Short mmCIF file of C-alpha atoms in Angstrom, two decimals:
data_model
loop_
_atom_site.label_atom_id
_atom_site.label_comp_id
_atom_site.label_asym_id
_atom_site.label_seq_id
_atom_site.Cartn_x
_atom_site.Cartn_y
_atom_site.Cartn_z
CA MET A 1 38.37 28.66 -14.72
CA ASP A 2 35.30 29.06 -16.58
CA SER A 3 33.07 26.18 -16.16
CA ARG A 4 34.71 25.66 -12.45
CA ALA A 5 32.76 28.85 -11.79
CA GLY A 6 29.63 27.42 -12.71
CA LEU A 7 29.72 24.95 -10.06
CA ALA A 8 29.75 27.57 -7.17
CA ALA A 9 25.64 27.04 -6.70
CA THR A 10 24.76 23.72 -5.11
CA PRO A 11 24.53 21.13 -7.97
CA GLY A 12 20.31 20.27 -7.77
CA ALA A 13 20.40 16.46 -6.89
CA LEU A 14 23.03 16.75 -3.85
CA PRO A 15 20.61 18.19 -1.03
CA TYR A 16 19.08 15.13 -1.59
CA TYR A 17 21.35 12.64 -1.63
CA VAL A 18 22.96 14.19 1.41
CA ALA A 19 19.67 14.22 3.19
CA PHE A 20 19.19 10.64 2.03
CA SER A 21 22.58 9.47 3.62
CA GLN A 22 21.77 11.17 6.46
CA LEU A 23 18.50 9.21 6.93
CA LEU A 24 20.20 6.37 6.46
CA GLY A 25 22.91 7.03 9.11
CA LEU A 26 20.78 8.50 11.67
CA THR A 27 18.60 5.25 10.72
CA VAL A 28 21.68 2.77 11.41
CA VAL A 29 22.22 4.34 14.96
CA ALA A 30 18.75 4.18 15.99
CA MET A 31 18.54 0.62 14.87
CA THR A 32 21.84 -0.01 16.59
CA GLY A 33 20.38 1.04 19.69
CA ALA A 34 17.07 -0.73 18.89
CA TRP A 35 18.65 -3.84 18.54
CA LEU A 36 20.81 -3.62 21.88
CA GLY A 37 17.76 -2.20 23.94
CA LEU A 38 15.17 -5.16 22.29
CA TYR A 39 17.66 -8.16 22.50
CA ARG A 40 20.74 -7.68 24.28
CA GLY A 41 19.17 -5.96 27.90
CA GLY A 42 20.30 -2.23 27.02
CA ILE A 43 23.74 -0.42 27.64
CA ALA A 44 25.80 0.40 30.75
CA TRP A 45 29.26 0.33 31.60
CA GLU A 46 28.94 -2.48 34.37
CA GLY A 47 28.56 -6.01 34.27
CA ALA A 48 27.44 -7.92 31.02
CA LEU A 49 26.02 -4.79 29.14
CA GLN A 50 29.59 -3.32 29.25
CA PHE A 51 29.89 -5.05 26.12
CA ASN A 52 27.00 -3.05 24.65
CA VAL A 53 29.13 0.33 24.63
CA HIS A 54 30.87 -1.28 22.01
CA PRO A 55 28.46 -1.96 19.12
CA LEU A 56 26.79 1.44 19.40
CA SER A 57 30.28 3.44 20.28
CA MET A 58 31.72 1.88 16.96
CA VAL A 59 29.08 2.87 14.76
CA ILE A 60 28.31 6.33 15.98
CA GLY A 61 31.80 7.21 15.50
CA LEU A 62 33.42 4.91 13.02
CA ILE A 63 30.24 4.81 10.57
CA PHE A 64 28.09 8.12 11.07
CA LEU A 65 30.53 10.66 12.05
CA GLN A 66 32.91 9.38 10.09
CA GLY A 67 30.82 9.15 7.00
CA ASP A 68 29.85 12.35 7.74
CA ALA A 69 33.53 13.79 8.21
CA LEU A 70 34.13 12.80 4.57
CA LEU A 71 30.87 14.74 3.10
CA VAL A 72 32.00 18.02 4.68
CA TYR A 73 33.34 19.27 1.47
CA ARG A 74 30.19 18.49 -0.36
CA VAL A 75 27.73 19.99 2.31
CA PHE A 76 30.13 23.08 2.73
CA ARG A 77 30.49 24.58 -0.72
CA ASN A 78 30.84 28.58 -0.06
CA GLU A 79 32.30 28.57 3.65
CA THR A 80 36.22 29.36 4.01
CA LYS A 81 38.63 26.41 3.19
CA ARG A 82 39.95 26.48 6.39
CA THR A 83 36.40 26.75 8.20
CA THR A 84 35.81 23.35 6.07
CA LYS A 85 38.84 21.85 6.99
CA VAL A 86 38.80 22.43 10.75
CA LEU A 87 35.27 20.95 10.73
CA HIS A 88 36.33 18.10 8.75
CA GLY A 89 39.42 17.64 10.98
CA LEU A 90 37.12 17.80 14.18
CA LEU A 91 34.42 15.82 13.10
CA HIS A 92 37.25 12.83 12.39
CA VAL A 93 38.44 13.45 16.34
CA PHE A 94 34.73 12.98 17.60
CA ALA A 95 34.49 9.63 15.85
CA LEU A 96 38.23 8.77 17.00
CA VAL A 97 37.38 9.69 20.58
CA ILE A 98 33.70 7.95 20.65
CA ALA A 99 35.25 4.86 18.67
CA LEU A 100 38.22 4.74 21.56
CA VAL A 101 35.29 4.55 24.03
CA GLY A 102 33.81 1.80 22.26
CA VAL A 103 37.27 -0.16 22.17
CA VAL A 104 38.10 0.21 25.99
CA ALA A 105 35.03 -1.15 26.81
CA VAL A 106 35.04 -4.48 24.59
CA PHE A 107 38.68 -4.78 26.11
CA ASP A 108 37.75 -4.08 29.66
CA TYR A 109 34.71 -6.77 29.20
CA HIS A 110 37.27 -9.16 27.77
CA ARG A 111 39.27 -8.63 30.81
CA LYS A 112 36.72 -8.97 33.58
CA LYS A 113 35.48 -12.41 31.84
CA GLY A 114 39.04 -13.86 30.88
CA TYR A 115 38.10 -13.67 27.19
CA ALA A 116 40.74 -13.47 24.89
CA ASP A 117 41.21 -10.39 22.74
CA LEU A 118 42.18 -10.20 18.96
CA TYR A 119 41.75 -13.40 17.52
CA SER A 120 39.12 -13.04 15.20
CA LEU A 121 39.16 -11.09 11.93
CA HIS A 122 36.05 -8.56 13.17
CA SER A 123 38.83 -7.74 15.69
CA TRP A 124 42.26 -7.62 12.93
CA CYS A 125 40.78 -5.44 10.74
CA GLY A 126 39.40 -3.10 13.53
CA LEU A 127 42.64 -2.87 14.72
CA LEU A 128 43.78 -2.23 11.11
CA VAL A 129 41.41 0.47 10.73
CA LEU A 130 42.01 2.42 14.06
CA VAL A 131 45.62 2.50 13.27
CA LEU A 132 45.41 3.38 9.62
CA TYR A 133 42.73 6.16 11.13
CA PHE A 134 44.83 7.75 13.23
CA LEU A 135 47.65 7.92 11.05
CA GLN A 136 45.67 9.75 7.71
CA TRP A 137 44.51 12.18 10.37
CA LEU A 138 47.73 13.03 11.92
CA VAL A 139 49.50 13.03 7.67
CA GLY A 140 46.17 14.86 7.26
CA LEU A 141 46.87 17.60 9.86
CA SER A 142 50.46 18.20 9.13
CA PHE A 143 49.93 18.38 5.26
CA PHE A 144 46.80 20.71 5.19
CA LEU A 145 46.36 22.55 8.21
CA PHE A 146 49.79 23.92 9.28
CA PRO A 147 50.84 26.37 6.73
CA GLY A 148 54.54 24.72 6.27
CA ALA A 149 53.44 22.24 3.67
CA SER A 150 53.65 23.95 -0.15
CA PHE A 151 50.86 24.04 -2.44
CA SER A 152 52.39 21.63 -4.81
CA LEU A 153 53.01 19.10 -2.04
CA ARG A 154 49.05 19.33 -0.98
CA SER A 155 48.28 19.26 -4.24
CA ARG A 156 50.22 16.00 -4.92
CA TYR A 157 48.84 14.45 -1.49
CA ARG A 158 45.35 15.12 -1.48
CA PRO A 159 43.96 12.42 -4.03
CA GLN A 160 45.86 9.85 -1.81
CA HIS A 161 44.38 11.53 1.28
CA VAL A 162 40.79 11.06 -0.40
CA PHE A 163 41.61 7.38 -1.58
CA PHE A 164 42.84 6.27 1.84
CA GLY A 165 39.54 8.18 3.55
CA ALA A 166 37.44 6.34 1.42
CA ALA A 167 39.15 2.72 1.89
CA ILE A 168 39.55 3.56 5.44
CA PHE A 169 35.50 4.64 5.64
CA LEU A 170 34.75 1.61 3.58
CA LEU A 171 36.97 -0.72 5.75
CA SER A 172 35.12 0.33 8.89
CA VAL A 173 31.81 -0.62 6.91
CA GLY A 174 33.36 -4.37 6.59
CA THR A 175 34.51 -4.36 10.24
CA ALA A 176 30.97 -3.51 11.39
CA LEU A 177 29.22 -6.16 9.43
CA LEU A 178 31.91 -8.75 10.39
CA GLY A 179 31.14 -7.70 14.27
CA LEU A 180 27.44 -7.93 13.49
CA LYS A 181 27.90 -11.28 12.41
CA GLU A 182 29.76 -12.34 14.89
CA ALA A 183 27.43 -11.14 17.67
CA LEU A 184 24.58 -13.04 15.89
CA LEU A 185 26.36 -16.50 15.55
CA PHE A 186 27.62 -16.26 18.86
CA LYS A 187 24.61 -15.50 20.53
CA LEU A 188 21.95 -17.41 17.92
CA GLY A 189 23.67 -20.20 16.77
CA ALA A 190 21.47 -22.44 14.88
CA LYS A 191 18.54 -20.72 15.87
CA TYR A 192 19.96 -18.22 13.42
CA SER A 193 18.46 -20.33 10.32
CA THR A 194 15.36 -20.63 11.95
CA PHE A 195 14.35 -16.62 10.89
CA GLU A 196 14.63 -15.76 14.58
CA ALA A 197 13.41 -11.68 15.06
CA GLU A 198 16.83 -10.54 16.19
CA GLY A 199 18.46 -12.37 13.26
CA VAL A 200 16.36 -10.47 10.98
CA LEU A 201 16.72 -7.23 12.26
CA ALA A 202 20.49 -7.60 12.29
CA ASN A 203 20.55 -8.88 8.55
CA VAL A 204 18.41 -5.38 7.94
CA LEU A 205 21.05 -3.22 10.22
CA GLY A 206 23.91 -4.89 7.83
CA LEU A 207 22.37 -3.98 4.67
CA LEU A 208 21.53 -0.50 5.84
CA LEU A 209 25.09 -0.15 6.60
CA VAL A 210 25.91 -1.25 3.43
CA GLY A 211 23.55 1.12 1.99
CA PHE A 212 25.12 3.89 4.08
CA GLY A 213 28.51 3.21 2.90
CA VAL A 214 27.53 3.01 -0.65
CA THR A 215 25.73 6.42 -0.60
CA VAL A 216 28.32 8.40 1.21
CA LEU A 217 31.06 6.73 -1.52
CA TYR A 218 28.62 8.07 -4.45
CA ILE A 219 28.45 11.87 -2.95
CA LEU A 220 32.04 11.75 -2.51
CA THR A 221 33.11 10.29 -6.10
CA ARG A 222 30.79 12.20 -8.35
CA SER A 223 32.85 14.56 -10.18
CA ASP A 224 30.51 17.36 -10.71
CA TRP A 225 29.52 17.55 -7.17
CA LYS A 226 32.88 18.22 -6.34
CA ARG A 227 33.36 21.35 -3.88
CA PRO A 228 33.88 24.22 -6.43
CA PRO A 229 37.32 26.37 -5.87
CA GLN A 230 37.25 29.52 -3.77
CA ALA A 231 38.67 32.82 -4.52
CA GLU A 232 41.20 32.43 -2.43
CA GLU A 233 42.63 29.01 -3.28
CA GLN A 234 42.27 30.36 -6.69
CA ALA A 235 44.67 33.33 -5.82
CA LEU A 236 47.06 30.49 -4.04
CA SER A 237 47.23 28.30 -7.00
CA MET A 238 47.93 31.12 -9.65
CA ASP A 239 51.74 31.20 -8.93
CA PHE A 240 51.79 27.32 -9.21
CA LYS A 241 49.57 27.18 -12.46
CA THR A 242 51.50 29.59 -13.87
CA LEU A 243 54.69 27.68 -13.01
CA THR A 244 53.56 24.55 -14.30
CA GLU A 245 51.52 25.57 -17.26
CA GLY A 246 52.60 28.90 -18.31
CA ASP A 247 49.28 30.21 -18.17
CA SER A 248 49.43 33.92 -17.38
CA PRO A 249 47.16 34.80 -14.46
CA GLY A 250 45.35 37.52 -16.39
CA SER A 251 43.73 34.06 -18.47
CA GLN A 252 41.82 33.00 -15.34
CA MET B 1 43.37 17.12 -26.23
CA ASP B 2 47.95 17.90 -26.01
CA SER B 3 47.53 16.77 -22.43
CA ARG B 4 45.67 13.52 -23.04
CA ALA B 5 48.17 12.65 -25.83
CA GLY B 6 51.09 12.74 -23.13
CA LEU B 7 49.39 9.77 -21.57
CA ALA B 8 49.47 7.39 -24.22
CA ALA B 9 52.65 5.76 -22.66
CA THR B 10 51.90 3.51 -19.58
CA PRO B 11 52.67 5.24 -16.57
CA GLY B 12 55.80 4.47 -14.96
CA ALA B 13 54.07 2.81 -11.98
CA LEU B 14 50.82 1.15 -13.25
CA PRO B 15 52.81 -2.43 -14.01
CA TYR B 16 54.23 -2.99 -10.54
CA TYR B 17 50.47 -2.07 -8.69
CA VAL B 18 49.13 -4.01 -11.80
CA ALA B 19 51.68 -6.99 -10.57
CA PHE B 20 51.29 -6.57 -6.91
CA SER B 21 47.04 -6.95 -7.43
CA GLN B 22 48.05 -10.16 -9.82
CA LEU B 23 49.92 -11.41 -6.87
CA LEU B 24 47.45 -10.98 -4.10
CA GLY B 25 44.56 -12.21 -6.10
CA LEU B 26 46.41 -15.48 -6.90
CA THR B 27 47.43 -15.63 -3.29
CA VAL B 28 43.79 -15.31 -2.23
CA VAL B 29 42.64 -18.10 -4.49
CA ALA B 30 45.86 -20.35 -3.87
CA MET B 31 45.26 -19.61 -0.26
CA THR B 32 41.11 -20.57 -0.16
CA GLY B 33 42.34 -23.83 -1.65
CA ALA B 34 44.98 -24.65 0.89
CA TRP B 35 42.51 -23.63 3.42
CA LEU B 36 39.61 -25.93 2.06
CA GLY B 37 42.16 -28.65 0.92
CA LEU B 38 43.94 -28.70 4.51
CA TYR B 39 41.03 -28.35 6.84
CA ARG B 40 38.17 -28.72 4.98
CA GLY B 41 39.04 -31.81 3.13
CA GLY B 42 39.23 -30.74 0.07
CA ILE B 43 36.66 -30.22 -2.72
CA ALA B 44 34.22 -32.60 -4.62
CA TRP B 45 30.48 -32.31 -5.88
CA GLU B 46 29.19 -35.08 -3.80
CA GLY B 47 28.89 -35.45 0.05
CA ALA B 48 29.81 -32.90 2.81
CA LEU B 49 32.50 -31.86 0.06
CA GLN B 50 30.11 -30.00 -2.15
CA PHE B 51 29.76 -27.18 -0.10
CA ASN B 52 33.69 -26.69 0.00
CA VAL B 53 32.84 -25.83 -4.11
CA HIS B 54 31.48 -22.87 -2.91
CA PRO B 55 34.04 -20.66 -1.49
CA LEU B 56 36.63 -21.60 -4.11
CA SER B 57 34.36 -20.78 -7.05
CA MET B 58 32.73 -17.76 -5.34
CA VAL B 59 36.85 -16.03 -4.47
CA ILE B 60 37.64 -17.12 -8.21
CA GLY B 61 34.60 -15.56 -10.07
CA LEU B 62 33.44 -13.01 -8.02
CA ILE B 63 36.38 -11.68 -6.12
CA PHE B 64 39.81 -12.14 -8.38
CA LEU B 65 37.94 -12.70 -12.17
CA GLN B 66 35.49 -9.45 -11.17
CA GLY B 67 38.49 -7.53 -9.93
CA ASP B 68 40.71 -8.30 -13.11
CA ALA B 69 37.84 -7.35 -15.46
CA LEU B 70 37.77 -3.90 -13.96
CA LEU B 71 41.53 -3.41 -14.52
CA VAL B 72 40.98 -4.23 -18.08
CA TYR B 73 40.82 -0.73 -19.13
CA ARG B 74 43.94 0.38 -17.11
CA VAL B 75 45.95 -3.13 -18.55
CA PHE B 76 45.34 -2.43 -22.19
CA ARG B 77 45.94 1.02 -23.01
CA ASN B 78 46.83 0.76 -26.39
CA GLU B 79 44.36 -1.90 -27.91
CA THR B 80 40.79 -0.70 -29.26
CA LYS B 81 38.28 0.45 -27.41
CA ARG B 82 36.46 -2.45 -28.59
CA THR B 83 38.91 -5.04 -27.97
CA THR B 84 38.87 -4.30 -24.74
CA LYS B 85 35.41 -3.70 -24.39
CA VAL B 86 34.35 -7.24 -25.61
CA LEU B 87 37.59 -9.14 -22.98
CA HIS B 88 35.59 -6.74 -19.99
CA GLY B 89 32.46 -7.85 -20.81
CA LEU B 90 33.81 -11.76 -21.36
CA LEU B 91 36.05 -11.91 -18.02
CA HIS B 92 32.47 -10.43 -16.40
CA VAL B 93 30.80 -13.38 -18.03
CA PHE B 94 33.35 -16.33 -16.93
CA ALA B 95 33.21 -14.33 -13.35
CA LEU B 96 29.14 -14.67 -13.50
CA VAL B 97 29.27 -18.13 -14.71
CA ILE B 98 31.79 -19.60 -12.12
CA ALA B 99 30.00 -17.54 -9.56
CA LEU B 100 26.95 -19.21 -10.53
CA VAL B 101 28.41 -22.78 -10.28
CA GLY B 102 29.43 -22.09 -6.48
CA VAL B 103 25.71 -20.68 -5.76
CA VAL B 104 24.20 -23.93 -7.32
CA ALA B 105 26.83 -25.90 -4.64
CA VAL B 106 25.64 -24.59 -1.53
CA PHE B 107 21.91 -24.83 -2.56
CA ASP B 108 22.68 -28.00 -3.57
CA TYR B 109 24.40 -29.09 -0.53
CA HIS B 110 21.97 -27.39 1.78
CA ARG B 111 18.97 -29.04 0.23
CA LYS B 112 20.25 -32.77 0.68
CA LYS B 113 21.54 -31.89 4.37
CA GLY B 114 17.85 -30.45 5.20
CA TYR B 115 19.19 -26.65 6.06
CA ALA B 116 17.19 -23.55 5.51
CA ASP B 117 18.38 -21.08 2.57
CA LEU B 118 19.02 -17.60 3.04
CA TYR B 119 18.51 -16.50 6.40
CA SER B 120 22.24 -14.83 7.28
CA LEU B 121 23.54 -11.77 6.49
CA HIS B 122 26.10 -13.50 3.65
CA SER B 123 23.48 -14.83 1.94
CA TRP B 124 21.71 -11.52 1.52
CA CYS B 125 24.77 -9.28 0.90
CA GLY B 126 25.64 -12.34 -1.77
CA LEU B 127 21.90 -12.06 -3.14
CA LEU B 128 21.86 -8.94 -3.63
CA VAL B 129 25.27 -8.76 -5.45
CA LEU B 130 24.46 -11.57 -8.03
CA VAL B 131 21.43 -9.66 -8.82
CA LEU B 132 23.41 -6.17 -9.09
CA TYR B 133 26.01 -7.81 -10.98
CA PHE B 134 23.98 -9.49 -13.38
CA LEU B 135 21.75 -5.95 -13.78
CA GLN B 136 25.06 -3.98 -14.36
CA TRP B 137 26.32 -6.27 -17.19
CA LEU B 138 22.88 -6.14 -18.82
CA VAL B 139 22.71 -2.83 -18.52
CA GLY B 140 26.56 -2.23 -19.96
CA LEU B 141 25.76 -4.32 -22.44
CA SER B 142 23.28 -2.54 -24.36
CA PHE B 143 25.00 0.78 -23.59
CA PHE B 144 28.54 0.41 -24.60
CA LEU B 145 28.56 -2.98 -27.22
CA PHE B 146 25.33 -2.43 -29.46
CA PRO B 147 25.99 0.65 -31.52
CA GLY B 148 22.14 1.80 -31.05
CA ALA B 149 23.51 4.40 -27.69
CA SER B 150 24.45 7.59 -28.80
CA PHE B 151 27.80 9.05 -27.81
CA SER B 152 25.93 11.60 -25.15
CA LEU B 153 24.37 8.61 -23.86
CA ARG B 154 27.32 6.54 -23.40
CA SER B 155 29.49 9.48 -21.70
CA ARG B 156 26.17 9.97 -19.43
CA TYR B 157 26.05 6.44 -18.21
CA ARG B 158 29.83 6.15 -18.08
CA PRO B 159 30.66 7.23 -14.64
CA GLN B 160 27.47 5.28 -12.98
CA HIS B 161 28.99 2.18 -14.77
CA VAL B 162 32.09 2.50 -13.54
CA PHE B 163 30.71 3.66 -9.71
CA PHE B 164 28.24 0.69 -9.90
CA GLY B 165 30.92 -1.46 -10.80
CA ALA B 166 33.80 -0.20 -8.38
CA ALA B 167 30.52 -0.81 -5.64
CA ILE B 168 29.16 -4.32 -6.54
CA PHE B 169 33.48 -5.23 -6.44
CA LEU B 170 33.81 -4.21 -2.87
CA LEU B 171 30.45 -5.41 -1.56
CA SER B 172 31.60 -8.79 -2.99
CA VAL B 173 35.03 -8.44 -1.11
CA GLY B 174 32.55 -7.83 2.11
CA THR B 175 30.07 -10.80 1.55
CA ALA B 176 33.33 -12.70 0.91
CA LEU B 177 34.91 -11.98 4.33
CA LEU B 178 31.55 -12.17 6.19
CA GLY B 179 31.25 -16.23 4.37
CA LEU B 180 34.79 -16.74 5.86
CA LYS B 181 33.85 -15.31 9.54
CA GLU B 182 30.29 -17.73 9.12
CA ALA B 183 32.51 -20.47 8.29
CA LEU B 184 34.98 -20.15 11.23
CA LEU B 185 32.03 -19.48 13.90
CA PHE B 186 30.25 -22.53 12.61
CA LYS B 187 32.94 -25.01 12.74
CA LEU B 188 35.61 -23.82 15.62
CA GLY B 189 32.98 -22.06 17.86
CA ALA B 190 34.99 -21.01 20.82
CA LYS B 191 38.21 -22.30 19.52
CA TYR B 192 38.42 -19.36 17.54
CA SER B 193 39.70 -17.68 20.50
CA THR B 194 42.38 -19.93 21.00
CA PHE B 195 43.84 -18.73 18.07
CA GLU B 196 43.95 -22.59 16.27
CA ALA B 197 45.74 -22.85 13.02
CA GLU B 198 42.64 -22.54 10.65
CA GLY B 199 41.72 -19.71 12.55
CA VAL B 200 44.66 -17.65 12.02
CA LEU B 201 45.09 -19.20 8.20
CA ALA B 202 41.73 -17.46 7.58
CA ASN B 203 41.91 -14.30 9.39
CA VAL B 204 45.23 -13.43 7.17
CA LEU B 205 42.93 -14.96 3.93
CA GLY B 206 40.64 -12.32 5.14
CA LEU B 207 42.59 -9.54 5.24
CA LEU B 208 44.56 -10.54 1.97
CA LEU B 209 41.06 -10.37 0.39
CA VAL B 210 41.03 -6.66 1.85
CA GLY B 211 44.43 -5.56 0.33
CA PHE B 212 43.31 -7.13 -2.60
CA GLY B 213 40.21 -5.12 -2.82
CA VAL B 214 42.05 -2.06 -2.22
CA THR B 215 44.64 -2.73 -4.46
CA VAL B 216 42.17 -3.24 -6.99
CA LEU B 217 40.38 0.21 -6.02
CA TYR B 218 43.39 2.15 -5.88
CA ILE B 219 44.05 1.44 -9.59
CA LEU B 220 41.00 2.14 -11.00
CA THR B 221 40.27 5.27 -9.52
CA ARG B 222 43.90 6.65 -9.75
CA SER B 223 43.18 9.88 -12.37
CA ASP B 224 46.24 9.76 -14.14
CA TRP B 225 46.24 6.09 -14.50
CA LYS B 226 43.09 6.44 -16.65
CA ARG B 227 42.94 4.73 -19.68
CA PRO B 228 43.60 7.56 -22.69
CA PRO B 229 41.07 8.34 -25.54
CA GLN B 230 42.33 6.73 -28.89
CA ALA B 231 42.00 8.18 -32.46
CA GLU B 232 38.70 6.26 -33.44
CA GLU B 233 37.00 7.59 -30.15
CA GLN B 234 38.36 11.17 -30.88
CA ALA B 235 37.07 10.88 -34.29
CA LEU B 236 33.83 9.89 -32.52
CA SER B 237 33.73 12.31 -30.14
CA MET B 238 34.07 15.19 -32.77
CA ASP B 239 30.74 15.53 -33.52
CA PHE B 240 29.73 15.47 -29.73
CA LYS B 241 32.12 18.69 -28.90
CA THR B 242 31.53 20.52 -32.06
CA LEU B 243 27.37 20.49 -31.01
CA THR B 244 28.25 21.08 -27.36
CA GLU B 245 31.26 23.31 -26.64
CA GLY B 246 31.72 24.53 -30.12
CA ASP B 247 34.82 23.33 -30.95
CA SER B 248 36.01 23.36 -34.82
CA PRO B 249 37.53 19.71 -35.50
CA GLY B 250 40.31 21.70 -36.66
CA SER B 251 40.96 23.12 -33.26
CA GLN B 252 41.97 18.97 -31.98
#
């Protein structure tokens, strides 16, 4: 455990990467708002503007908040594991609730306008994301927050939870790009190819979305930035390590 | 090294996941061909069909071959590191050459038709992928294949190479989805919402692209499926480990 104990201090570059990710994430949210305000007439729950609730809610919920929920274990390195878990779970709940508002907005808008639902690749990917996101949250809650699951069961599930969490987040970013593209082509059509200001702004927004996704993934996957185990977890893992590796607790 | 030596046997489930990834990848290539054949008049270098060279080449090069190049270290576990590296580098060269044919096809088609270039989010993402892909290949070649780079330099660069390799692959999948969506909306327009056969086929193709991306990423990131170090690498790493950790070679 000696080498791990050395990680308890926050790695030098981590705060800068986290700050950069937040700058990117907030820029994405602000730019989505600016796009809707400047070129789509703003946001309201009534009439044609109801559609605009959809992109803004999805970007706040399934991009910014979901991304930040993934970073909780990298940012809060010395709080208790339980506090960090609750924050991680709560951020995902906020993300899901805000995303559901966005989903209701687009279905309600389609219904009032008599448009078809769920025909596009964007909507298929979006539906997949929502179902997987909800399942991942439920399974995560039952494994990690309820006391029933054993330490060994949690240890085996954890890498799967992390992988699918990252995959769902990336699929959310991809779905946002598809939606942005759809919104551009429906409205601009052939004018998209004349470098209209709205098209250029939306392309830049798309690249920033990609940048946010890549930055969150980088922070998440860098092995020397992982959260160091706390004293409480080390105590918990004692029995398991003793059983499986034959280490004596005294050797820790 | 005892615990690592136990990994020399191929993990039980790995071949099934690799087979599944190949099934998905080949289905994606076949389905792209079927889409272009059934709904877009097939493929040729002349006239309107020249455009169709673009999606097929990009899917073969930057999706299927790039994905397989990432899997080389998981599939060839007992070949020498050098053989595996050369295969990894060559697959990426094939992928890049086939992708360049696809890029030339679309620029040539645009030029003949008088269409604008590089205005869409798809084209911006695609250009970014190509530049990053070429840079990653060049930097990878100079670090890993030429004998100049020291063991410690390679060790420090390796995680960055793996991260950016995975990120470029995922961005390639995202760019393909954007291109598919663009091709559908340009041709089908409002008919997309009537669940036209072409739209449904292309949506399924999109989901299969996502499935291939996720499967490759899963195989790549599962920690117990990583390639075990070979005897030659252990010998190479001796001096470095001796210097940094104070291990004596005899203790290996």
